[in-house]
């Protein structure tokens, strides 16, 4: 018997696996492929946290299990390595962002390696290296060629002190998160990707993803936010009957319009208020509105404020004139930036009309009655049209269609669909990202860099002072020659949002060393789609939506054969401690490295997989970790204590007695673990079944069949292989095997061994047989005891007596001592 020295065993096998290449992707194309993928990490410099350990452990069980089940598995890893923290480190500490990142990458990978995850490290990708980002640029150009990348002026959050654009998340209470300066909106030329062109297909595709969590699909649907309705064109008599179009989901309420509201930023506002009495006041109001964020403006409980412009608009069907207002709650970048106010049937309009004394006109009547007088709130239900000219008496759902079509016929609007989804603003005024491969030439305009000239490399001669985009400080970068006319030109200094880098990395893994193309479509055909994708729910509408978008564009370009990248999505739960999410800020973290040092990676993995099913949150427990460590130690000592048995291993003779019971239990356990892992990913119940089998081994009599004992121990070891890979490998070799346990076929079970057997037992009271009992052969002591005590006859015999003791002789008799 040997002591369980986890660290020693783990580093030994990690070295051997590395040398023998057992985790390298199987070249045998005759097998069915299985692509399992965990979201790659951002190498922040803080190393791995328990959340990482969890995702990787889940992915590794799946990968190892599939390999043992005869699949050809792709299980790669990489890093999402561009991003702001590297640049902040450069500004704060004067380190080079690349050195900082490469160093973190190295550290992170070393930590991952200590977990013993079965990655094919030959396929490692790092998004910040030129051999990767040159193809990110290549793909940008593909989008550009296809009309899906464009530049336009857009209002952005701008910090005047840092002289940079800020993401919405980086604006805190209207101030810059870094320097506290007041953030302003600035109109800047920015690059966008036309994700809105794919809105309908992104929605439709969700219906073909039965193995995605409903929650994620709902979040994506809401994010895309498809709204069906109509556009309605009003005219502005003061501006020569210039048209102003609104978007409405309720064209059936068109006759109930009593005013229009424009977004303060609406392009017509300027001309509408020019020369009006309250012009100055209105302009001040607009300035205030511009500063408020979209969230502030649209929050349900936010105060609705507006101002009358003094202008009027003409109703398209009645010709009536209604006042034109501007208000905070109407957003410029949704619909048309203009709405028709129908206070009788819209809650928000009702509040607004009440507040400003605007008329309320009801045009939908409930089918079974009248509306109260006066209205206490908007009537938003179904009903019949009233006061609506030729549409009076029509069912309102029918009227939605009828009025839309009527408008279309008259050229005054018509059916329309609007999405909440906006085009993806990808420009970042940052250094540590993928340069946008475009130059600006005075004579030729915007010129894409030819694909042969990629990559556009990040320059080194830059200044990091936190005051501007460092790329603009590099003369060698900015000044360039026009690829088209050869004349002097200026390079684009925006870099791409790092979400672009991660929108295609799962494709690169299929062909990671290709130096001509992002990937060969043939390799994609070999591996895609990803069969199981594992990651956090926090990416539900970012990374997961962007990746789907990329895949669809590449599908249209004929580069990939699937239009959905991830067949099945597993969103793992959080790791909690004392009921709260483990996080640096809460100070409740447990360091994976400490746990690995103390107990070994196998214990860390086993605990994480045992403590909860993957989708659920998992509560960290020191005693749970201890328990897993003790279990692995017992298995280790038990197998090493039987080295002699394995040296001269007898054939199993499980025909009768305890050997038969143990043999049957082996098969039941194989079945349970196979189904729990393979069909349901219920790793926790699989592990507990293995533990039960091991407990049965511990109780196995010394004099029972040794061959069956060896079988049972071997089964425990092979079933543990996906969960505790190092320990299993060590013990597998102790058992005298030459090849890796991870190259063994997954054990099969014999269905005949699953049939429940029954035995007849005699029930005695004080030594006299009183009854007979048929019970399942494997029933445990308590079950048998309860069954016996509940027999009618026995109950009768026992009435008035007190049971003192129950003796169970397994499979033979139960003796109840009572007086
Ligand atoms: C008149 C009306 C009458 C409306 C009624 C609703 C009920 P969803 O479902 O979110 O698409 N709206 C349109 N554009 C807007 C904008 N840029 N900013 C703020 N609100 C806007 O909502 C569409 C409805 O939101 C539209 O239908 C419009 O109000 C408003 F009984 O038009 B409705
Ligand atoms: Zn030129």
XYZ file of N, CA, C and O in Angstrom, residues 728-800:
292
model
N -6.405 8.020 -11.884
C -6.833 6.847 -12.641
C -5.679 6.300 -13.475
O -5.490 5.089 -13.564
N -4.932 7.224 -14.081
C -3.822 6.781 -14.915
C -2.787 6.039 -14.070
O -2.296 4.978 -14.457
N -2.482 6.598 -12.914
C -1.491 5.975 -12.036
C -1.966 4.565 -11.642
O -1.223 3.585 -11.757
N -3.213 4.485 -11.204
C -3.711 3.191 -10.714
C -3.865 2.183 -11.850
O -3.695 0.982 -11.665
N -4.202 2.706 -13.002
C -4.327 1.823 -14.168
C -2.989 1.118 -14.440
O -2.932 -0.058 -14.760
N -1.921 1.883 -14.276
C -0.600 1.299 -14.481
C -0.209 0.381 -13.321
O 0.432 -0.643 -13.542
N -0.615 0.751 -12.114
C -0.388 -0.146 -10.966
C -1.030 -1.507 -11.251
O -0.521 -2.553 -10.882
N -2.141 -1.484 -11.941
C -2.840 -2.728 -12.262
C -2.128 -3.526 -13.357
O -2.588 -4.594 -13.753
N -1.068 -2.954 -13.863
C -0.254 -3.699 -14.807
C -0.527 -3.404 -16.263
O 0.014 -4.068 -17.156
N -1.353 -2.388 -16.526
C -1.627 -2.061 -17.930
C -0.516 -1.197 -18.503
O 0.113 -0.424 -17.792
N -0.314 -1.333 -19.777
C 0.742 -0.569 -20.447
C 0.208 0.732 -21.039
O 0.786 1.792 -20.859
N -0.924 0.632 -21.727
C -1.459 1.808 -22.425
C -2.120 2.758 -21.433
O -2.377 2.407 -20.282
N -2.412 3.972 -21.914
C -3.058 4.969 -21.067
C -4.511 4.571 -20.796
O -5.207 4.056 -21.676
N -4.961 4.857 -19.588
C -6.369 4.588 -19.266
C -7.267 5.451 -20.154
O -8.392 5.090 -20.473
N -6.717 6.591 -20.593
C -7.529 7.509 -21.392
C -7.672 7.063 -22.845
O -8.372 7.698 -23.620
N -6.985 5.990 -23.165
C -7.166 5.427 -24.509
C -7.958 4.134 -24.462
O -8.081 3.442 -25.473
N -8.486 3.823 -23.287
C -9.299 2.601 -23.174
C -10.698 2.852 -23.699
O -11.202 3.968 -23.602
N -11.311 1.798 -24.226
C -12.727 1.950 -24.548
C -13.539 2.053 -23.256
O -13.188 1.426 -22.261
N -14.555 2.850 -23.283
C -15.452 2.980 -22.126
C -16.083 1.612 -21.853
O -16.486 0.927 -22.796
N -16.165 1.184 -20.601
C -16.680 -0.158 -20.332
C -18.161 -0.306 -20.718
O -18.937 0.638 -20.601
N -18.489 -1.487 -21.191
C -19.886 -1.771 -21.536
C -20.513 -2.532 -20.377
O -19.813 -3.146 -19.581
N -21.829 -2.474 -20.289
C -22.477 -3.241 -19.222
C -23.319 -4.347 -19.833
O -23.741 -4.266 -20.991
N -23.538 -5.378 -19.031
C -24.317 -6.529 -19.481
C -25.757 -6.347 -18.996
O -26.009 -6.378 -17.793
N -26.699 -6.124 -19.912
C -28.076 -5.823 -19.493
C -28.677 -6.927 -18.620
O -29.513 -6.668 -17.764
N -28.193 -8.138 -18.822
C -28.754 -9.234 -18.013
C -28.446 -9.060 -16.547
O -29.167 -9.551 -15.684
N -27.380 -8.359 -16.288
C -26.974 -8.176 -14.896
C -27.786 -7.092 -14.195
O -27.610 -6.837 -13.016
N -28.676 -6.469 -14.964
C -29.433 -5.370 -14.379
C -30.778 -5.820 -13.854
O -31.444 -5.104 -13.120
N -31.185 -7.028 -14.282
C -32.491 -7.521 -13.851
C -32.450 -7.719 -12.344
O -31.560 -8.348 -11.807
N -33.431 -7.142 -11.692
C -33.490 -7.265 -10.241
C -33.739 -8.717 -9.857
O -34.668 -9.360 -10.355
N -32.967 -9.246 -8.963
C -33.209 -10.594 -8.457
C -33.942 -10.503 -7.133
O -33.811 -9.535 -6.405
N -34.699 -11.545 -6.866
C -35.416 -11.543 -5.595
C -35.042 -12.768 -4.792
O -34.688 -13.801 -5.351
N -35.104 -12.645 -3.502
C -34.856 -13.821 -2.647
C -35.989 -13.936 -1.628
O -36.650 -12.946 -1.309
N -36.193 -15.169 -1.165
C -37.213 -15.377 -0.148
C -36.525 -15.456 1.208
O -35.532 -16.169 1.356
N -37.048 -14.733 2.160
C -36.449 -14.758 3.494
C -37.493 -15.183 4.508
O -38.672 -14.845 4.384
N -37.039 -15.903 5.508
C -37.940 -16.302 6.592
C -37.987 -15.179 7.609
O -36.966 -14.534 7.868
N -39.198 -14.920 8.152
C -39.314 -13.910 9.203
C -39.645 -14.623 10.509
O -40.670 -15.309 10.621
N -38.778 -14.502 11.474
C -38.985 -15.161 12.765
C -39.303 -14.120 13.823
O -38.852 -12.977 13.754
N -40.110 -14.570 14.815
C -40.253 -13.748 16.009
C -39.751 -14.610 17.166
O -40.208 -15.751 17.348
N -38.794 -14.098 17.852
C -38.154 -14.835 18.944
C -37.767 -16.262 18.522
O -37.989 -17.220 19.257
N -37.261 -16.388 17.330
C -36.720 -17.676 16.894
C -37.717 -18.586 16.206
O -37.337 -19.608 15.642
N -39.016 -18.206 16.190
C -39.990 -19.072 15.522
C -40.424 -18.449 14.197
O -40.752 -17.262 14.139
N -40.423 -19.260 13.144
C -40.810 -18.727 11.839
C -42.287 -18.378 11.852
O -43.134 -19.182 12.192
N -42.601 -17.111 11.477
C -43.983 -16.654 11.497
C -44.473 -16.275 10.106
O -45.666 -16.155 9.874
N -43.512 -16.003 9.218
C -43.937 -15.517 7.891
C -42.769 -15.669 6.919
O -41.648 -15.971 7.323
N -43.123 -15.458 5.616
C -42.062 -15.457 4.595
C -42.133 -14.128 3.864
O -43.190 -13.493 3.772
N -40.978 -13.697 3.305
C -40.909 -12.372 2.692
C -40.055 -12.461 1.432
O -38.981 -13.036 1.455
N -40.600 -11.910 0.321
C -39.797 -11.874 -0.911
C -39.267 -10.448 -1.083
O -40.049 -9.490 -1.108
N -37.936 -10.318 -1.168
C -37.342 -8.973 -1.274
C -36.306 -8.942 -2.397
O -35.779 -9.980 -2.784
N -36.037 -7.741 -2.935
C -34.964 -7.643 -3.931
C -33.650 -8.110 -3.311
O -33.368 -7.810 -2.147
N -32.881 -8.842 -4.075
C -31.666 -9.446 -3.545
C -30.698 -8.395 -2.981
O -29.998 -8.647 -2.024
N -30.691 -7.202 -3.601
C -29.717 -6.211 -3.154
C -30.257 -5.277 -2.067
O -29.584 -4.335 -1.678
N -31.493 -5.547 -1.622
C -32.081 -4.654 -0.635
C -31.181 -4.584 0.594
O -30.623 -5.585 1.031
N -31.040 -3.384 1.151
C -30.152 -3.283 2.302
C -30.889 -3.641 3.588
O -32.104 -3.849 3.608
N -30.117 -3.719 4.646
C -30.599 -4.133 5.955
C -31.861 -3.384 6.403
O -32.874 -3.997 6.761
N -31.815 -2.047 6.343
C -32.971 -1.269 6.833
C -34.232 -1.560 6.023
O -35.322 -1.667 6.573
N -34.065 -1.671 4.724
C -35.231 -1.911 3.871
C -35.874 -3.251 4.248
O -37.094 -3.353 4.411
N -35.038 -4.240 4.386
C -35.543 -5.574 4.724
C -36.261 -5.545 6.076
O -37.372 -6.062 6.236
N -35.650 -4.871 7.017
C -36.217 -4.775 8.367
C -37.595 -4.125 8.322
O -38.572 -4.631 8.890
N -37.681 -3.017 7.599
C -38.957 -2.304 7.492
C -40.022 -3.164 6.830
O -41.171 -3.219 7.292
N -39.616 -3.834 5.755
C -40.574 -4.684 5.041
C -41.111 -5.762 5.985
O -42.315 -6.033 6.034
N -40.217 -6.364 6.766
C -40.631 -7.442 7.664
C -41.596 -6.912 8.717
O -42.667 -7.486 8.957
N -41.267 -5.787 9.324
C -42.098 -5.246 10.394
C -43.461 -4.788 9.886
O -44.410 -4.688 10.662
N -43.552 -4.529 8.613
C -44.817 -4.048 8.048
C -45.723 -5.159 7.527
O -46.831 -4.898 7.066
N -45.253 -6.412 7.579
C -46.101 -7.524 7.154
C -47.299 -7.620 8.092
O -47.137 -7.564 9.317
N -48.489 -7.809 7.523
C -49.708 -7.888 8.347
C -49.571 -8.928 9.457
O -49.824 -8.658 10.628
N -49.138 -10.132 9.052
C -49.053 -11.227 10.021
C -48.117 -10.913 11.173
O -48.376 -11.223 12.320
N -46.995 -10.315 10.799
C -46.000 -9.987 11.814
C -46.560 -8.932 12.755
O -46.414 -9.009 13.973
N -47.229 -7.951 12.172
C -47.821 -6.900 13.008
C -48.775 -7.516 14.038
O -48.766 -7.128 15.205
N -49.577 -8.483 13.541
C -50.504 -9.143 14.467
C -49.768 -9.830 15.603
O -50.112 -9.685 16.770
N -48.751 -10.561 15.242
C -48.003 -11.280 16.271
C -47.331 -10.351 17.262
O -47.119 -10.706 18.411
N -47.004 -9.167 16.781
C -46.249 -8.255 17.639
C -47.143 -7.365 18.488
O -46.647 -6.624 19.328
N -48.460 -7.446 18.267
C -49.306 -6.467 18.936
C -49.203 -6.653 20.451
O -49.220 -7.762 20.973
N -49.010 -5.530 21.115
C -48.854 -5.565 22.564
C -47.426 -5.824 22.999
O -47.119 -5.756 24.192
